[in-house]
């Protein structure tokens, strides 16, 4: 357009005589023709250059977009990201990935539910279609739309494969736990049952006279074996609840000293307690926290040397999570306390730091050579219940030797 306008204005202003439109001399006509050809060539060259630059920039943007989406992991989030890109790039109101063979329900959808027929239907891989609702698009945009449709289909297939892999992993973990359980209960459940059976059989024999002391000893064996059997079954049921995600949690403000007292009630363990009564209330499920403390104390007592008590200590911590060693009682429970640490400390052989990650695995008895000590579920249950309450259970080394298990609980508002 500029070259045509220049061609029309050239004879009026630049060709003598000025201002009349007709060209009266042959040299002026030749100059006008050359000017028009040069202007046309320059205009075409500039237009082609602009189009080439636009095409190169478009290709660069498309390549960067495709690289970004291709490098993302296949998941439901990556599929939604592809559909969101289609929706944003082409100004669509709704974009969906559909499977024509499975009916009208879309496999994935971004945007409001459509009420009109789709504007575009682009074939993707694996028999899927990318359906868009909105304005028409230019022909040069269809190539990018086809690539994005194929990526959406691959993201959907990747999501299905990831879900299948997760289910397979869950089944494998279930089989592993089941195998470990069967291997453990072959001894751990049979031992208390054998003790109960032998004691009851002795009590029922009329041909063998038993003194009062012997009868009492047999009854105590029955009582201890029954308690042991009850604990084993309770731990198995608790572990199954944790793995099934069926733990019922009722979080409320609780007093830590009261929970610790109930956890130690009737245990007979050699424990010294240092839990101030004026600590702030913590957010926890009292019943689950009681089980966590009881399991940690039981584990600590099992590894502590004879005559050496297990120590339970609690202190508040500030926003940084660090405890003020000089603050005690009401002074330590000031406004800056955001959580409370409950430490269960033993002075046993301890556990190497390299094994801290595996100590919470069910049926692990790290450093425990006594098979009668249990199924190895205590720490796994303690961690599962702590996580259910959004508390944190962390191990550390006792300075004088041993293991310290710390429960971090948020302060109740």
XYZ file of C-alpha atoms in Angstrom:
413
model
C 0.000 0.000 0.000
C 2.857 2.381 0.801
C 4.515 1.688 -2.559
C 1.273 2.444 -4.451
C 0.739 5.674 -2.506
C 4.318 6.756 -3.196
C 3.880 5.915 -6.889
C 0.795 8.159 -7.102
C 2.391 11.069 -5.217
C 5.797 10.926 -6.933
C 4.759 12.704 -10.213
C 2.867 15.422 -8.301
C 5.638 16.557 -5.969
C 8.946 15.278 -7.420
C 8.477 15.413 -11.251
C 8.753 18.817 -13.020
C 6.509 20.582 -13.512
C 5.380 20.132 -9.921
C 1.772 19.476 -8.880
C 0.173 18.313 -12.183
C -0.524 14.582 -12.164
C 0.228 13.715 -15.869
C 3.843 12.763 -16.656
C 4.869 14.699 -19.788
C 8.470 13.505 -20.381
C 9.916 10.075 -21.126
C 12.768 10.336 -18.529
C 10.225 11.171 -15.844
C 8.119 8.183 -16.848
C 11.173 5.902 -16.727
C 12.134 7.275 -13.314
C 8.594 6.773 -12.090
C 8.574 3.178 -13.338
C 11.935 2.406 -11.712
C 10.739 4.003 -8.476
C 7.603 1.853 -8.486
C 9.533 -1.349 -9.129
C 12.054 -0.519 -6.374
C 9.303 0.407 -3.927
C 7.427 -2.805 -4.720
C 10.578 -4.902 -4.237
C 11.376 -3.213 -0.920
C 7.796 -3.668 0.291
C 7.761 -7.346 -0.645
C 11.147 -7.890 0.974
C 10.090 -6.184 4.216
C 6.807 -8.105 4.280
C 8.546 -11.434 3.724
C 11.109 -10.608 6.392
C 8.399 -9.698 8.881
C 6.538 -12.915 8.122
C 9.721 -14.957 8.468
C 10.522 -13.315 11.803
C 6.984 -13.984 12.975
C 7.206 -17.602 11.853
C 10.584 -18.054 13.573
C 9.286 -16.486 16.794
C 6.155 -18.611 16.619
C 8.223 -21.749 16.091
C 10.488 -20.797 19.003
C 7.522 -20.252 21.319
C 5.911 -23.502 20.191
C 9.162 -25.427 20.700
C 9.658 -23.973 24.169
C 6.064 -24.777 25.090
C 6.282 -28.328 23.780
C 9.629 -28.872 25.537
C 8.200 -27.586 28.820
C 5.135 -29.802 28.627
C 7.106 -32.837 27.430
C 9.580 -32.592 30.316
C 6.783 -32.644 32.920
C 5.976 -35.933 34.608
C 2.902 -37.730 33.351
C 0.134 -37.175 35.875
C -3.291 -35.680 36.262
C -1.604 -32.302 36.796
C 0.326 -32.518 33.484
C -2.857 -33.403 31.586
C -4.666 -30.422 33.075
C -1.640 -28.248 32.247
C -1.836 -29.219 28.552
C -5.557 -28.484 28.418
C -5.012 -25.155 30.184
C -2.360 -24.241 27.618
C -4.782 -24.972 24.767
C -7.459 -22.949 26.506
C -5.170 -19.962 27.095
C -3.331 -19.949 23.744
C -6.415 -20.113 21.559
C -8.865 -18.204 23.771
C -11.174 -21.164 24.308
C -13.800 -21.190 27.041
C -13.656 -24.951 27.638
C -11.247 -27.671 26.516
C -11.759 -31.390 27.109
C -10.148 -34.712 26.272
C -12.780 -37.283 25.324
C -12.883 -40.920 24.336
C -15.594 -41.405 21.692
C -15.832 -45.092 22.539
C -16.643 -44.508 26.221
C -19.579 -42.114 25.874
C -20.140 -38.423 26.415
C -18.345 -38.074 29.755
C -14.925 -36.387 29.206
C -11.751 -37.952 30.514
C -10.520 -34.505 31.596
C -12.017 -31.018 31.332
C -10.939 -27.461 32.080
C -13.396 -24.604 32.060
C -17.145 -24.506 32.665
C -19.306 -27.400 31.430
C -20.200 -26.702 27.787
C -23.791 -26.059 26.698
C -23.197 -25.798 22.920
C -21.628 -28.030 20.252
C -17.804 -27.918 20.145
C -16.012 -25.509 17.846
C -13.075 -27.834 17.193
C -12.541 -31.577 17.340
C -8.895 -32.589 16.876
C -7.899 -36.241 16.639
C -5.275 -37.288 19.169
C -3.461 -40.605 19.592
C -4.976 -43.851 20.929
C -8.401 -42.988 19.520
C -8.920 -39.958 21.764
C -10.159 -36.516 20.672
C -9.335 -33.028 21.890
C -12.551 -31.012 21.954
C -12.551 -27.210 22.252
C -15.356 -24.694 22.716
C -14.716 -21.111 21.652
C -13.646 -19.064 18.609
C -12.426 -20.467 15.299
C -8.662 -20.675 14.847
C -6.387 -19.928 11.887
C -5.088 -22.692 9.676
C -1.481 -22.215 10.846
C -2.603 -22.828 14.458
C -3.928 -26.291 13.696
C -0.424 -27.819 13.595
C 0.310 -26.689 17.151
C -3.162 -27.755 18.227
C -2.551 -31.223 16.782
C 0.739 -31.504 18.702
C -0.944 -30.422 21.940
C -3.756 -32.916 21.342
C -1.183 -35.716 20.999
C 0.547 -34.542 24.186
C -2.764 -34.525 26.066
C -3.378 -38.101 24.947
C 0.104 -39.172 26.070
C -0.409 -37.427 29.402
C -3.668 -39.352 29.875
C -1.989 -42.659 29.045
C 0.893 -41.788 31.383
C -1.569 -40.996 34.146
C -3.232 -44.379 33.693
C 0.143 -46.133 33.769
C 1.144 -44.240 36.915
C -2.091 -45.252 38.635
C -1.567 -48.880 37.632
C 2.019 -48.745 38.922
C 0.783 -47.254 42.211
C -1.791 -50.026 42.576
C 0.841 -52.638 41.778
C 3.191 -51.085 44.353
C 0.411 -51.094 46.930
C -0.347 -54.755 46.224
C 3.344 -55.612 46.452
C 3.618 -53.740 49.764
C 0.518 -55.546 51.046
C 2.026 -58.902 50.079
C 5.295 -57.941 51.765
C 3.525 -56.938 54.959
C 1.390 -60.086 54.852
C 4.463 -62.286 54.389
C 6.303 -60.518 57.204
C 3.247 -60.827 59.423
C 2.914 -64.553 58.779
C 6.621 -65.052 59.443
C 6.426 -63.089 62.692
C 3.202 -64.478 64.135
C 4.454 -68.022 63.662
C 6.461 -67.466 66.855
C 5.185 -64.318 68.502
C 1.548 -65.403 68.736
C 2.309 -69.057 69.355
C 4.505 -68.368 72.402
C 1.808 -66.788 74.646
C -0.754 -69.321 73.424
C 1.599 -72.155 74.349
C 2.119 -70.621 77.806
C -1.648 -70.290 78.358
C -2.307 -73.841 77.143
C 0.431 -75.377 79.314
C -0.644 -73.497 82.445
C -4.346 -74.250 82.039
C -3.614 -77.926 81.297
C -1.564 -78.171 84.504
C -4.348 -76.551 86.515
C -6.911 -78.998 85.128
C -4.926 -82.155 85.987
C -6.409 -83.789 89.076
C -3.706 -86.467 89.453
C -0.955 -83.915 90.094
C -1.243 -82.128 93.436
C -0.320 -78.438 93.232
C 0.571 -76.186 96.093
C -1.052 -72.789 96.453
C 2.174 -71.135 95.321
C 2.372 -73.304 92.200
C -1.249 -72.606 91.328
C -0.636 -68.897 91.737
C 2.454 -69.056 89.539
C 0.515 -70.847 86.798
C -2.299 -68.287 87.015
C 0.223 -65.454 86.777
C 1.660 -67.127 83.662
C -1.817 -67.244 82.142
C -2.394 -63.611 83.044
C 0.966 -62.447 81.614
C 0.556 -64.522 78.439
C -2.953 -63.156 77.937
C -1.706 -59.603 78.311
C 1.079 -60.331 75.854
C -1.369 -61.826 73.367
C -3.687 -58.848 73.757
C -0.828 -56.424 73.080
C 0.240 -58.334 69.971
C -3.279 -58.403 68.533
C -3.811 -54.729 69.376
C -0.606 -53.795 67.557
C -1.556 -55.865 64.509
C -4.986 -54.239 64.348
C -3.476 -50.769 64.849
C -0.977 -51.353 62.026
C -3.746 -52.528 59.706
C -5.761 -49.374 60.503
C -2.757 -47.174 59.719
C -2.002 -48.912 56.418
C -5.671 -48.781 55.407
C -5.898 -45.071 56.262
C -8.744 -45.788 58.671
C -7.345 -44.107 61.776
C -10.011 -41.979 63.459
C -8.487 -38.728 64.715
C -10.208 -36.308 67.111
C -7.767 -33.441 67.661
C -8.413 -31.143 70.614
C -6.387 -29.244 73.250
C -4.925 -31.764 75.721
C -2.660 -31.537 78.768
C 0.585 -33.380 78.094
C 1.220 -34.370 81.720
C -2.183 -36.078 81.935
C -1.596 -38.053 78.727
C 1.818 -39.232 79.928
C 0.353 -40.285 83.279
C -2.368 -42.372 81.588
C 0.172 -43.949 79.208
C 2.301 -45.155 82.142
C -0.625 -46.252 84.313
C -0.255 -49.920 85.191
C 2.795 -50.446 82.958
C 5.246 -51.121 85.801
C 8.067 -49.657 83.697
C 11.114 -48.060 85.300
C 10.505 -44.486 84.136
C 11.334 -41.051 85.499
C 8.941 -38.319 84.349
C 9.822 -34.646 83.945
C 6.720 -33.080 82.372
C 5.866 -29.715 83.970
C 2.208 -29.172 84.784
C 2.278 -25.586 83.498
C 3.204 -26.507 79.936
C 0.799 -25.086 77.325
C -1.946 -27.334 76.005
C -1.112 -29.101 72.748
C -3.227 -29.998 69.736
C -3.494 -33.795 69.663
C -5.779 -36.790 69.897
C -5.452 -37.842 73.534
C -6.027 -41.544 72.838
C -3.585 -41.759 69.929
C -0.957 -39.724 71.769
C -1.291 -42.058 74.760
C -0.609 -45.035 72.464
C 2.390 -43.260 70.929
C 3.926 -42.565 74.347
C 3.208 -46.101 75.579
C 4.845 -47.685 72.512
C 7.892 -45.440 72.749
C 8.311 -46.192 76.466
C 7.912 -49.927 75.829
C 10.557 -49.789 73.097
C 12.923 -47.762 75.297
C 12.526 -50.105 78.288
C 13.256 -53.122 76.106
C 16.686 -51.731 75.170
C 17.616 -50.017 78.465
C 20.174 -51.736 80.726
C 18.757 -53.315 83.920
C 18.206 -50.778 86.660
C 18.619 -47.763 84.340
C 15.338 -45.859 84.081
C 13.838 -44.450 80.912
C 13.396 -40.673 81.111
C 10.419 -38.705 79.773
C 11.049 -34.995 79.441
C 8.929 -32.213 77.900
C 9.826 -28.625 77.059
C 8.348 -25.847 74.911
C 9.969 -24.473 71.767
C 9.677 -21.201 69.860
C 8.863 -20.522 66.244
C 12.288 -21.794 65.161
C 11.619 -25.133 66.835
C 14.582 -24.700 69.192
C 14.204 -25.134 72.916
C 15.466 -22.556 75.380
C 17.551 -24.647 77.826
C 17.352 -21.973 80.532
C 13.561 -21.561 80.374
C 11.444 -23.767 82.603
C 7.881 -23.838 83.859
C 5.751 -20.755 83.298
C 8.787 -18.820 82.056
C 9.189 -21.318 79.212
C 5.541 -21.235 78.225
C 5.588 -17.609 77.118
C 3.991 -16.203 74.006
C 6.875 -17.318 71.792
C 6.203 -21.050 72.429
C 4.615 -22.490 69.284
C 5.188 -26.194 69.921
C 6.126 -28.629 72.666
C 8.771 -31.350 72.485
C 8.168 -34.612 74.361
C 11.370 -36.682 74.636
C 11.504 -40.388 75.502
C 15.151 -41.030 76.397
C 16.897 -44.355 76.924
C 20.541 -45.251 77.602
C 20.669 -48.493 75.663
C 22.981 -49.434 72.783
C 21.303 -46.926 70.465
C 20.787 -47.253 66.713
C 23.276 -46.078 64.049
C 22.156 -42.944 62.239
C 22.264 -44.823 58.929
C 19.403 -47.021 60.183
C 17.127 -44.259 61.491
C 15.143 -44.254 58.251
C 14.341 -47.974 58.462
C 13.519 -48.153 62.168
C 9.905 -47.160 61.461
C 9.368 -50.006 58.971
C 6.896 -52.616 60.271
C 8.371 -55.895 61.572
C 11.846 -54.422 62.038
C 13.771 -55.293 65.216
C 16.962 -53.293 64.813
C 19.517 -54.585 67.274
C 16.900 -56.786 69.014
C 17.955 -60.421 69.054
C 15.170 -61.524 71.381
C 12.394 -62.857 69.134
C 9.989 -62.853 72.057
C 10.248 -59.085 72.266
C 7.426 -58.575 69.793
C 6.498 -58.114 66.174
C 8.560 -54.967 65.711
C 5.497 -52.777 65.247
C 5.919 -50.354 68.152
C 7.830 -47.600 66.349
C 5.858 -48.070 63.124
C 2.588 -47.607 65.014
C 3.973 -44.638 66.945
C 4.994 -42.897 63.720
C 1.682 -43.725 62.016
C -0.391 -42.340 64.879
C 1.862 -39.256 65.146
C 1.458 -38.494 61.442
C -2.303 -38.948 61.743
C -2.335 -36.128 64.334
C 0.011 -33.973 62.172
C 2.701 -34.372 64.822
C 6.333 -35.196 64.105
C 8.308 -38.123 65.515
C 12.088 -37.866 65.095
C 15.004 -39.925 66.464
C 18.276 -38.572 67.804
C 21.266 -39.882 69.711
C 21.276 -39.589 73.509
C 24.422 -37.641 74.527
C 25.405 -40.240 77.155
C 24.625 -43.110 74.776
C 21.284 -44.501 73.683
C 18.338 -43.299 71.627
C 16.019 -40.330 72.117
C 12.643 -40.240 70.410
C 11.090 -36.765 70.201
C 7.427 -35.988 69.544
C 6.832 -32.426 68.327
C 3.287 -31.209 68.999
C 1.789 -27.818 68.079
C 0.571 -25.605 70.888
C -3.214 -25.247 71.073
C -4.456 -21.760 70.232
